Tab-separated table of C-alpha atoms in Angstrom:
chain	number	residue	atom	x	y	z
A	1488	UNK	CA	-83.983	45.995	-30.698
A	1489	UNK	CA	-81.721	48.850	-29.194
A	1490	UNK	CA	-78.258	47.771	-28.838
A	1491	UNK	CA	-79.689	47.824	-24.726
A	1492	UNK	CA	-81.916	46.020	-24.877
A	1493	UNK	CA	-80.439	42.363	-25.246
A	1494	UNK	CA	-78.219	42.967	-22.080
A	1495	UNK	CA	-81.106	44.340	-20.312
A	1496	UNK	CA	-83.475	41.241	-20.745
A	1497	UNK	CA	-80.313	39.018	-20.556
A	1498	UNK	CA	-79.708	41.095	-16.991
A	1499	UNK	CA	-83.165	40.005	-15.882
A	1500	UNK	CA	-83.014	36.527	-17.380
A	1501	UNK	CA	-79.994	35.872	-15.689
A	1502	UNK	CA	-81.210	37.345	-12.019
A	1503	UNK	CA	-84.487	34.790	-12.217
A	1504	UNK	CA	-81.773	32.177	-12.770
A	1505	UNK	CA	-79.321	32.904	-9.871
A	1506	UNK	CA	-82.434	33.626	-7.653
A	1507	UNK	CA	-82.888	29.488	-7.785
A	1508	UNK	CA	-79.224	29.345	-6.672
A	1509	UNK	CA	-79.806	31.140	-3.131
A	1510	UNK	CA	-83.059	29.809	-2.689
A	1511	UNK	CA	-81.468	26.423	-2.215
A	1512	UNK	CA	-79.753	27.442	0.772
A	1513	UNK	CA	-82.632	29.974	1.737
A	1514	UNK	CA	-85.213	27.020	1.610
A	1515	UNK	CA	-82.785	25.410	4.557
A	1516	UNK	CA	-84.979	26.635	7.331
A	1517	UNK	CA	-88.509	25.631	6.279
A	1518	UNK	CA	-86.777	22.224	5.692
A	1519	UNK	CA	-85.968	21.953	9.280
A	1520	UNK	CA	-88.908	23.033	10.659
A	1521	UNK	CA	-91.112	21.452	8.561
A	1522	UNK	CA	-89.696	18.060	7.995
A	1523	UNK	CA	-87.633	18.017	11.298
A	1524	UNK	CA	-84.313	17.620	9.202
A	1525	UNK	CA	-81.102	17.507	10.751
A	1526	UNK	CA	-78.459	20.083	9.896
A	1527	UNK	CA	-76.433	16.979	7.951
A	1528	UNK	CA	-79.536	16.324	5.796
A	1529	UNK	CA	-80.323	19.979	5.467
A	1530	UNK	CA	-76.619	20.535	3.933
A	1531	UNK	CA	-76.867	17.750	1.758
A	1532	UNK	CA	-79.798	19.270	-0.182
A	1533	UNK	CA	-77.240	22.243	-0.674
A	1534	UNK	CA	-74.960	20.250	-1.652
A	1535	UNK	CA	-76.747	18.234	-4.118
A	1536	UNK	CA	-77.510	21.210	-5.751
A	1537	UNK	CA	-74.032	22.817	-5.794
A	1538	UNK	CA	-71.858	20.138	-6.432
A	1539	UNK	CA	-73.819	19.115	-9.528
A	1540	UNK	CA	-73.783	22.518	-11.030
A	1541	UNK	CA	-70.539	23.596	-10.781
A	1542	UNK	CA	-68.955	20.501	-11.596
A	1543	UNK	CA	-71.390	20.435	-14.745
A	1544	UNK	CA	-71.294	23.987	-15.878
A	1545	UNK	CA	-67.589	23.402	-17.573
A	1546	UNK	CA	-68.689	20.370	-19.220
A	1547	UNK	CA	-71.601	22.510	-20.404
A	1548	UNK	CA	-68.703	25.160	-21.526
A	1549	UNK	CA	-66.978	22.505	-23.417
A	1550	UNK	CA	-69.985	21.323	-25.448
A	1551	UNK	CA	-70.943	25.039	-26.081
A	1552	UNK	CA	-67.145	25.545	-27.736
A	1553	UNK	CA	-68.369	22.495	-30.333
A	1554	UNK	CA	-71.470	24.036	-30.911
A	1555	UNK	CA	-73.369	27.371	-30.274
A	1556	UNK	CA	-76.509	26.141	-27.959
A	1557	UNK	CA	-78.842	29.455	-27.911
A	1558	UNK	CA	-82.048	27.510	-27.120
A	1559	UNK	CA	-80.300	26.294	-23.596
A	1560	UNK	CA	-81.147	29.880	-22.408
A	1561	UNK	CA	-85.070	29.237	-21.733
A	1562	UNK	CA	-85.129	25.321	-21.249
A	1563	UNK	CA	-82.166	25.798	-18.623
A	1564	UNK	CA	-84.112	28.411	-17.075
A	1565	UNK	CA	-87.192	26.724	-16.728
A	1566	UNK	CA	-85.266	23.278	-15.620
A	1567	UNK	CA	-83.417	25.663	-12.748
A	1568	UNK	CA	-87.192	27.068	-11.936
A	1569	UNK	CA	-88.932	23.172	-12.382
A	1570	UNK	CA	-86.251	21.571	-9.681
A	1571	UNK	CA	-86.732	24.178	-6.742
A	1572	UNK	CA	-90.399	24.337	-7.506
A	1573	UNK	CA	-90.501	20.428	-6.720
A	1574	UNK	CA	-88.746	20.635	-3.655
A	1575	UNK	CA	-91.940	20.627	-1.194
A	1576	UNK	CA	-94.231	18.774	-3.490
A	1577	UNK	CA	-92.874	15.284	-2.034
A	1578	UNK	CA	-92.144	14.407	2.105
A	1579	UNK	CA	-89.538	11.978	0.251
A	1580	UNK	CA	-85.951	13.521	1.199
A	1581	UNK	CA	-84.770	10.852	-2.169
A	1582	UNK	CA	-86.778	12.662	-4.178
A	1583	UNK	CA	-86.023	16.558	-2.564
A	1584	UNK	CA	-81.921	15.448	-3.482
A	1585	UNK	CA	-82.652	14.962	-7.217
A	1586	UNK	CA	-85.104	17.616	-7.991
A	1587	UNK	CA	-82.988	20.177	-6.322
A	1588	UNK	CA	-80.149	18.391	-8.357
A	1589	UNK	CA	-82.045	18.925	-11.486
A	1590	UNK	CA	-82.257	22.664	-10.380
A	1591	UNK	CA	-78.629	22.502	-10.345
A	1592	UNK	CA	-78.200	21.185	-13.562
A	1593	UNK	CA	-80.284	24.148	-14.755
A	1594	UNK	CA	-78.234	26.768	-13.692
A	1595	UNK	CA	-75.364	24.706	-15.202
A	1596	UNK	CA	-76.775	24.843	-18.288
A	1597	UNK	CA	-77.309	28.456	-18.289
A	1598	UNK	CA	-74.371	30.112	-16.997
A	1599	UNK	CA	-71.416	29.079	-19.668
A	1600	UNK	CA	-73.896	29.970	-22.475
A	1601	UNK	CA	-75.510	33.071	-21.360
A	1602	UNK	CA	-71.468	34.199	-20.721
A	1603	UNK	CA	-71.308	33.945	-24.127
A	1604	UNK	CA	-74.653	35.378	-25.602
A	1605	UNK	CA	-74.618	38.198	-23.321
A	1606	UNK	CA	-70.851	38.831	-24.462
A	1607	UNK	CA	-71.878	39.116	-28.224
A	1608	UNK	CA	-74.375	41.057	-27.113
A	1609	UNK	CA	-72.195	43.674	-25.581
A	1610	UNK	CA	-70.273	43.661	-28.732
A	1611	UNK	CA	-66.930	43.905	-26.426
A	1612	UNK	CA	-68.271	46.316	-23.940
A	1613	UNK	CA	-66.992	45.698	-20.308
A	1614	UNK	CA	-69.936	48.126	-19.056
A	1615	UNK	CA	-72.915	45.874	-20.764
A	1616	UNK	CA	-71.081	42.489	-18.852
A	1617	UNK	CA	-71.005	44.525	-15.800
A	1618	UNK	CA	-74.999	44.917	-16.040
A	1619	UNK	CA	-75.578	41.478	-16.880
A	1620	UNK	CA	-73.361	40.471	-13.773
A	1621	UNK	CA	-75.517	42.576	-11.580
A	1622	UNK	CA	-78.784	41.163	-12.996
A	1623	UNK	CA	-77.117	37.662	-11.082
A	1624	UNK	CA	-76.258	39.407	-7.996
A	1625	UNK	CA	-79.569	40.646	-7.885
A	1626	UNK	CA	-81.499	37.380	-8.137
A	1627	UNK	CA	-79.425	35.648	-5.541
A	1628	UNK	CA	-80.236	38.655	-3.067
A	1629	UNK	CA	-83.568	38.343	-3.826
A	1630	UNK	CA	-83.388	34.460	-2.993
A	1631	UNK	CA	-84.133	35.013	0.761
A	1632	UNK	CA	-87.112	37.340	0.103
A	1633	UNK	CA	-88.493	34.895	-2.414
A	1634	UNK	CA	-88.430	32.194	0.419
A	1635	UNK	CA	-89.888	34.628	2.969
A	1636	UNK	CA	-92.963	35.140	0.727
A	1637	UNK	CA	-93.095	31.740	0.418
A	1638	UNK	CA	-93.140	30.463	4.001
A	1639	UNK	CA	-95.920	33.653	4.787
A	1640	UNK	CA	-97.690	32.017	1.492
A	1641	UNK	CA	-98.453	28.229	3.379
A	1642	UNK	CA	-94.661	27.198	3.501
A	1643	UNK	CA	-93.332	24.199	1.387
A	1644	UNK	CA	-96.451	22.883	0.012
A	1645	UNK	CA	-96.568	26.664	-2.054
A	1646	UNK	CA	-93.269	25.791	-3.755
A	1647	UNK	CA	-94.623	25.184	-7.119
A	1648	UNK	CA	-95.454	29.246	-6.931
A	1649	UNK	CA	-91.440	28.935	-7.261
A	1650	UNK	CA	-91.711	28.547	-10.903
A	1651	UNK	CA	-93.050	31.854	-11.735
A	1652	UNK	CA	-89.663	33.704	-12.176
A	1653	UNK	CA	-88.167	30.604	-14.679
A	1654	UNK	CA	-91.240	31.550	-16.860
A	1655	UNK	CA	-91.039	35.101	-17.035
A	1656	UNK	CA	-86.959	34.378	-17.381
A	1657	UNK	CA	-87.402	32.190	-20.122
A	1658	UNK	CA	-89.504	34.481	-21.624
A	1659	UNK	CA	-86.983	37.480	-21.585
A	1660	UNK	CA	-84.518	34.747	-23.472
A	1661	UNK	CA	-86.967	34.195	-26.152
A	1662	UNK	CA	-86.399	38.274	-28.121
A	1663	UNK	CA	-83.214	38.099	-27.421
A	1664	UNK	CA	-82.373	35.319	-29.251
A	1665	UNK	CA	-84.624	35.737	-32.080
A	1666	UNK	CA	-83.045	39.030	-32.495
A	1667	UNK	CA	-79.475	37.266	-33.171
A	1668	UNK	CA	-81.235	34.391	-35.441
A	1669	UNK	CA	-82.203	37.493	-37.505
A	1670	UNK	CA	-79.219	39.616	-38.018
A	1671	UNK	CA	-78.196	40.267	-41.568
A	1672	UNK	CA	-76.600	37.511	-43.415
A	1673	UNK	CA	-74.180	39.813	-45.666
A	1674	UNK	CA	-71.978	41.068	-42.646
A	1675	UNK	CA	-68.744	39.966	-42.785
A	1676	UNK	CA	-67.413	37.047	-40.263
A	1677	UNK	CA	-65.397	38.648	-37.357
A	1678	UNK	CA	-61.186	37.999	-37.467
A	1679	UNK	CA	-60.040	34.925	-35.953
A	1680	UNK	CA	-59.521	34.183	-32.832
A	1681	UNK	CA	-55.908	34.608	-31.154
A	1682	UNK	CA	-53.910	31.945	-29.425
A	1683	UNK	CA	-54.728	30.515	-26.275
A	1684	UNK	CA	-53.203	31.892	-23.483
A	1685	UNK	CA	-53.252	29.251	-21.137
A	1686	UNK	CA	-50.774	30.181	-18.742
A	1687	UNK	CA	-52.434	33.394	-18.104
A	1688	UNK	CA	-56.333	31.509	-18.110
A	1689	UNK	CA	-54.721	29.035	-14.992
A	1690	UNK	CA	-53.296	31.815	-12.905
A	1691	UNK	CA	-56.381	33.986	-13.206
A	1692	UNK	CA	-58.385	30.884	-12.073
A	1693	UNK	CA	-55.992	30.888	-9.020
A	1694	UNK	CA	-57.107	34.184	-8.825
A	1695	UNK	CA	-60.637	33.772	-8.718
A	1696	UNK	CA	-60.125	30.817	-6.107
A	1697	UNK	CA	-58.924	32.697	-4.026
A	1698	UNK	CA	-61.895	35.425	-4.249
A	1699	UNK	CA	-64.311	32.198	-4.094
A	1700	UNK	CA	-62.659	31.368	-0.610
A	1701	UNK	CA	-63.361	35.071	0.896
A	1702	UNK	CA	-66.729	35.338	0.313
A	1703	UNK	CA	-68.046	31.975	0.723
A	1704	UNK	CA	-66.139	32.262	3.892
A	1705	UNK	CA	-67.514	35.668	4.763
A	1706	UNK	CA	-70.870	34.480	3.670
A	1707	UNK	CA	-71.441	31.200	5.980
A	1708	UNK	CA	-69.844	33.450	9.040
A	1709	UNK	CA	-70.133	37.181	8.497
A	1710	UNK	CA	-73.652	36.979	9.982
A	1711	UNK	CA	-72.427	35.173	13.131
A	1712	UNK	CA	-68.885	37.658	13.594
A	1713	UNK	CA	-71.081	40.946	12.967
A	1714	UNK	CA	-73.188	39.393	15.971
A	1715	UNK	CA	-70.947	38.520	18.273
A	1716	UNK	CA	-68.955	41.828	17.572
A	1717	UNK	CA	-71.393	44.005	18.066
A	1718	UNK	CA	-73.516	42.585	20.958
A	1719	UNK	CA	-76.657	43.256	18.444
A	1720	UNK	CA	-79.057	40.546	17.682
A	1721	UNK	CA	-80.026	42.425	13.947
A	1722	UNK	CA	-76.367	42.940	13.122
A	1723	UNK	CA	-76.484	39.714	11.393
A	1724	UNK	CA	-78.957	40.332	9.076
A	1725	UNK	CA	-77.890	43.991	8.151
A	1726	UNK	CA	-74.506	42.657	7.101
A	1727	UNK	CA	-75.613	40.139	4.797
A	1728	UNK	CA	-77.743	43.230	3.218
A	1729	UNK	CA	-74.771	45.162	3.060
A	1730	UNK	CA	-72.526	42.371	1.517
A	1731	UNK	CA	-75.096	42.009	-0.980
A	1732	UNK	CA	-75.828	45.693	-1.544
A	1733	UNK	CA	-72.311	45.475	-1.918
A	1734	UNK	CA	-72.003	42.941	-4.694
A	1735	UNK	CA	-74.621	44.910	-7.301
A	1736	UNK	CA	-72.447	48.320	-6.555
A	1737	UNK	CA	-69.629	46.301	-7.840
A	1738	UNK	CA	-70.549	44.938	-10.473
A	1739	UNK	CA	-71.294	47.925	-12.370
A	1740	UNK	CA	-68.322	49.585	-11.166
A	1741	UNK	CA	-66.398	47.061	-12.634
A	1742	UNK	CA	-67.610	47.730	-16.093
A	1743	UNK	CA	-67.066	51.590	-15.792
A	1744	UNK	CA	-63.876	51.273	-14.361
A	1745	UNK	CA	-62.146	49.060	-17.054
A	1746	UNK	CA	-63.681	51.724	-19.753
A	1747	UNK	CA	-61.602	53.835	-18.666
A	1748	UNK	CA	-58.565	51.696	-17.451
A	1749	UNK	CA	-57.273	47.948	-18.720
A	1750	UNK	CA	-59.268	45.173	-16.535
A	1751	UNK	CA	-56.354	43.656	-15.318
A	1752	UNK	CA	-55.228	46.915	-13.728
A	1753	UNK	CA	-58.624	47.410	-12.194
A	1754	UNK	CA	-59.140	43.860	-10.886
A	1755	UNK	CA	-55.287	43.828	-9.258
A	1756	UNK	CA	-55.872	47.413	-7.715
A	1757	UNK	CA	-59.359	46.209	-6.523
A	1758	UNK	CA	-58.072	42.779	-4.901
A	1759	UNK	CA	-55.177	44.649	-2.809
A	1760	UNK	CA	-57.566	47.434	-1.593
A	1761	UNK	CA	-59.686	44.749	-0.840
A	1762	UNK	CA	-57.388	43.219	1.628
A	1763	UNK	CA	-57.163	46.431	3.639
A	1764	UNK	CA	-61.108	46.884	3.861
A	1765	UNK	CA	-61.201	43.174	4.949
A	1766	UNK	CA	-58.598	43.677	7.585
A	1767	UNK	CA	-60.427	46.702	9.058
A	1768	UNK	CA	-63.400	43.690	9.020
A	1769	UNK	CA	-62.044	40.855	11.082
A	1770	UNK	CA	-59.854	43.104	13.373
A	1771	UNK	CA	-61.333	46.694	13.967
A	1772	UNK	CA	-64.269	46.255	16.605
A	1773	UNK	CA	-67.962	47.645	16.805
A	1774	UNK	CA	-70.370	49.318	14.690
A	1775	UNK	CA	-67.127	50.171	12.083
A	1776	UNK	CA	-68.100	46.390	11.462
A	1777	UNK	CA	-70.948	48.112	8.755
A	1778	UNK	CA	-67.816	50.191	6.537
A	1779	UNK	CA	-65.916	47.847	6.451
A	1780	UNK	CA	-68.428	44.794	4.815
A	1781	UNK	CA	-69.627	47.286	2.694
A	1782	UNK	CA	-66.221	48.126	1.132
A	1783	UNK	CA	-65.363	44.512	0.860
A	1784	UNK	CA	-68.273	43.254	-0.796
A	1785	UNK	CA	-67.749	46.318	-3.086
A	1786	UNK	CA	-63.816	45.250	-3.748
A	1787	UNK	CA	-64.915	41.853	-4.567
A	1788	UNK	CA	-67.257	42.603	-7.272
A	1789	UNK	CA	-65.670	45.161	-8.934
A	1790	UNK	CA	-63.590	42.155	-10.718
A	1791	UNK	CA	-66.623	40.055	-11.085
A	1792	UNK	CA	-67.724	40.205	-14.402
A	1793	UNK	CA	-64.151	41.519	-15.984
A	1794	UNK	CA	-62.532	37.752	-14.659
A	1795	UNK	CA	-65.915	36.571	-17.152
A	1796	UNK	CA	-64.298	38.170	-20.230
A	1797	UNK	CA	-60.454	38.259	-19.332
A	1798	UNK	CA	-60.942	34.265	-19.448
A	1799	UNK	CA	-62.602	34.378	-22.746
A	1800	UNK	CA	-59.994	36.496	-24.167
A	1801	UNK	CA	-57.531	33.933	-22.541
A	1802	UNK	CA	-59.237	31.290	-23.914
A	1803	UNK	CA	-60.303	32.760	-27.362
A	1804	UNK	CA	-61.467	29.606	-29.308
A	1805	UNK	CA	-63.139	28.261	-26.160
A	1806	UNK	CA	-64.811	30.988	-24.688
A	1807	UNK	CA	-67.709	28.142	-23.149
A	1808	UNK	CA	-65.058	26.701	-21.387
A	1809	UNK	CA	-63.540	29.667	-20.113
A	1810	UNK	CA	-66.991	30.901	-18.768
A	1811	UNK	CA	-67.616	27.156	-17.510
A	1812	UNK	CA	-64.375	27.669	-15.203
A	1813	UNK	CA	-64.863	30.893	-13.988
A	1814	UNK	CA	-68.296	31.093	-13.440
A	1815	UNK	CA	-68.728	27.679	-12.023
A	1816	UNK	CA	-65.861	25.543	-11.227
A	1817	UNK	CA	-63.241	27.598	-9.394
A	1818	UNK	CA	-66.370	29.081	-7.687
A	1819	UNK	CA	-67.132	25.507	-6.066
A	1820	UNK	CA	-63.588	25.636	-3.967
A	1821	UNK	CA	-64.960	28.510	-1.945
A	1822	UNK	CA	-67.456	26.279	-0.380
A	1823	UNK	CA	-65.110	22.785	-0.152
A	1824	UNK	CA	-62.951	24.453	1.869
A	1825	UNK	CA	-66.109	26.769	4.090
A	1826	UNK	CA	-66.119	23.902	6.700
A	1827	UNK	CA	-62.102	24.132	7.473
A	1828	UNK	CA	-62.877	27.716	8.338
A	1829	UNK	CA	-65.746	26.537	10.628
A	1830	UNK	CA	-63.668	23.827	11.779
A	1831	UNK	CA	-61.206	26.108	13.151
A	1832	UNK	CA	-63.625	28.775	14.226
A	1833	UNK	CA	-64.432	25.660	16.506
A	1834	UNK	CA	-60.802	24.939	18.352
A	1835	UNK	CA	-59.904	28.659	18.492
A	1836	UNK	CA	-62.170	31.535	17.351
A	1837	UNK	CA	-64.383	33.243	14.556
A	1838	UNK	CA	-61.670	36.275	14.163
A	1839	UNK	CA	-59.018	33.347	14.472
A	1840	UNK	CA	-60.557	31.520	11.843
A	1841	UNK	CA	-61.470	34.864	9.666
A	1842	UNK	CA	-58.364	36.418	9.660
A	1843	UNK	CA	-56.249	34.183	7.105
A	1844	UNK	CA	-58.692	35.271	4.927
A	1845	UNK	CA	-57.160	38.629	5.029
A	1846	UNK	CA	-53.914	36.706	2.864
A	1847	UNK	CA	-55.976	35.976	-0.074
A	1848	UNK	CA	-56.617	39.132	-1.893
A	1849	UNK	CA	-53.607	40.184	-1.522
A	1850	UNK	CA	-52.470	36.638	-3.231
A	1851	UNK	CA	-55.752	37.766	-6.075
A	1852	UNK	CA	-54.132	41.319	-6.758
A	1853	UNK	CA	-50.577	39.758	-7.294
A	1854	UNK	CA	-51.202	37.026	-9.590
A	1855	UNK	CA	-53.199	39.474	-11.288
A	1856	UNK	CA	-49.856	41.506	-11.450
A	1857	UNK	CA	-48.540	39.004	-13.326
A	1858	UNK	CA	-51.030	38.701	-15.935
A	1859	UNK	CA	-51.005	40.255	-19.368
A	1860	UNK	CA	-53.990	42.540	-20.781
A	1861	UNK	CA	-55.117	40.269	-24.040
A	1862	UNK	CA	-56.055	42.087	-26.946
A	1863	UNK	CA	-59.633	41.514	-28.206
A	1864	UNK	CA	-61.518	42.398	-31.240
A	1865	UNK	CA	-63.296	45.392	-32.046
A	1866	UNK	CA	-66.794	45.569	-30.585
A	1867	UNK	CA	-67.980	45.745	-34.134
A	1868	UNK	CA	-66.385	42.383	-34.991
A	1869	UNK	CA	-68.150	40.876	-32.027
A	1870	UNK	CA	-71.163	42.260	-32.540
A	1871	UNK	CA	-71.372	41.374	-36.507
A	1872	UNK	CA	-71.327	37.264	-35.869
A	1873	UNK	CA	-70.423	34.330	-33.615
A	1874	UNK	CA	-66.897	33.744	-32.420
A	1875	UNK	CA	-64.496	31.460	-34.818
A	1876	UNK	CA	-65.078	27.685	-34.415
A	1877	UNK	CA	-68.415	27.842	-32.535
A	1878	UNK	CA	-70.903	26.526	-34.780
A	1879	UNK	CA	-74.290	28.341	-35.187
């Protein structure tokens, strides 16, 4: 295998996954119409799914740091495919909590692991991690569209159809990881690991709180501001393309950027732009609405993937638990506090409620200030073997 090929599969493998994460949320409809749920009930199937995963994923993290866990790529896939798949076989909403649950724990499973597979396999590279990022991005866009074909396919009784992706996902694991079972045995072991940075690890996870916030906030309201802005019923919908469109633009960015300049510098720079681009957002009215998302989607991504390997680097000898907390964990804030936002959308106004919001990159880009550029080893090191203390 090319040295692209790993991160291209693990890009795909990785979109199939995250695709089961939006369609949780994107299977909210049918579940109202369909089985007359209330809105309470309906959130409660996204939560079940949420709250398990990214409270689990830095356990998973943990367990990885003890031991290397490569086969957790396919079964995790196919467990994240098998839960949402379930979800319309049975009328029983018992039974629609703890398969979507078990969906959750799927993409648990997958996340801290594949951080760390996909990070070998870009022997160092931010570029490579910005392509596997996007493969995510990708899948959760595609969530709604999934859903769409669904509900034209016979609605929830066609959600075993679901499962497709987690096989073909699963299957894109399987070369990958052969290909690293069958490296040569004489290279030597890569240097060991530096210190833990702790200090630096916390305040970047402050950081990424605080991008968590922003755009779960701009994704449970953006829809319903861009509306009610504009005076256009489709406004909603083009958006959530746009902050989507947005996020895969990013990504890659991301990579190229810190090729050329240290990550930290690129994720502070990005954060404080953002902040400008999301006050032009909340405040500037009409069809500038469209700029303005696209631009902040864009400035949130760009640090996307480089907050993935600036936590590893942080966290050298537990790079599982480093990916645990950044991919999953902090993540999970941004929708705890999503209904204190709607709350106060409620006693004042959406732009009321939407413009704190404006604070919190500019909070992202100065911690960020504060945080040192950790030296890593060689791609070639990474790319010869497994990290110290993670056993094969």
């Amino acid at each position: 295998m090319r040295r692209t090929h790993p991160i291209t599969l693990l890009s795909v493998g990785h979109g199939c996954v995250d695709l089961y994460q939006g369609s949780v949320a994107a299977l909210v409809p049918l579940l109202v119409t369909e089985r007359a749920y209330g809105y309470a009930a309906a959130s409660g199937v996204v939560l079940a799914a949420s709250s398990l995963s990214s409270l689990a994923q830095p356990l998973f993290g943990v367990l990885g740091d003890r031991r290397a866990r490569p086969w957790l790529l396919p079964v995790s896939t196919l467990l994240a495919g098998l839960g949402v798949a379930l979800s319309g076989v049975s009328d029983s909403y018992a039974v629609t909590l703890a398969v979507v649950a078990v969906s959750g724990l799927g993409v648990a499973a997958y996340h801290p692991e594949s951080a760390r597979v996909a990070r070998l396999a870009a022997g160092g590279g931010h570029r490579a991690m910005g392509w596997f990022a996007l493969g995510g991005n990708l899948g959760f866009a595609l969530a709604p569209l999934a859903v769409a074909a669904l509900a034209a396919a016979g609605g929830l009784r066609r959600s075993p159809l679901l499962l497709l992706p987690a096989v073909v996902g699963a299957a894109l694991c399987l070369p990958v990881l052969r290909a690293r079972q069958t490296r040569p045995s004489g290279t030597a072991a890569p240097p060991g690991p530096a210190r833990d940075d702790t200090a630096s690890f916390v305040r970047l996870s402050l950081a990424v709180v605080c991008r968590s916030v922003v755009f779960t906030g701009l994704g449970t309201f953006l829809a319903l501001y861009a509306t009610e802005r504009t005076g256009s019923g489709g406004a909603g919908t083009a958006v959530l393309f746009l902050l989507y469109l947005g996020g895969a633009v990013g990504s890659v960015l991301g990579g190229v950027l810190a090729d050329r300049w240290d990550r930290v510098r690129v994720c502070s720079w990005s954060y404080l732009l953002t902040a400008g681009s999301l006050a032009g957002l909340v405040l500037v009215p009409g069809p500038a609405c469209y700029l303005f998302t696209a631009l902040t989607s864009i400035g949130l991504y760009v640090p996307f993937s480089l907050q993935v390997t600036l936590g590893q680097d942080y966290l050298p000898s537990r790079p599982g638990t480093a990916g645990g907390i950044t991919l999953g964990l902090t993540v999970s804030v941004g929708g705890l506090l999503a209904p204190a936002i709607g709350v106060l959308a409620d006693r004042t106004s959406l732009q009321t409620a939407l413009t704190p919001l404006i604070l919190l990159p500019v909070l992202a880009g100065l911690l960020f200030r504060t945080l040192p550029e950790p030296a890593v080893p060689p791609p070639s090191a990474l790319r010869r073997g497994r990290r110290p203390g993670v056993t094969p």
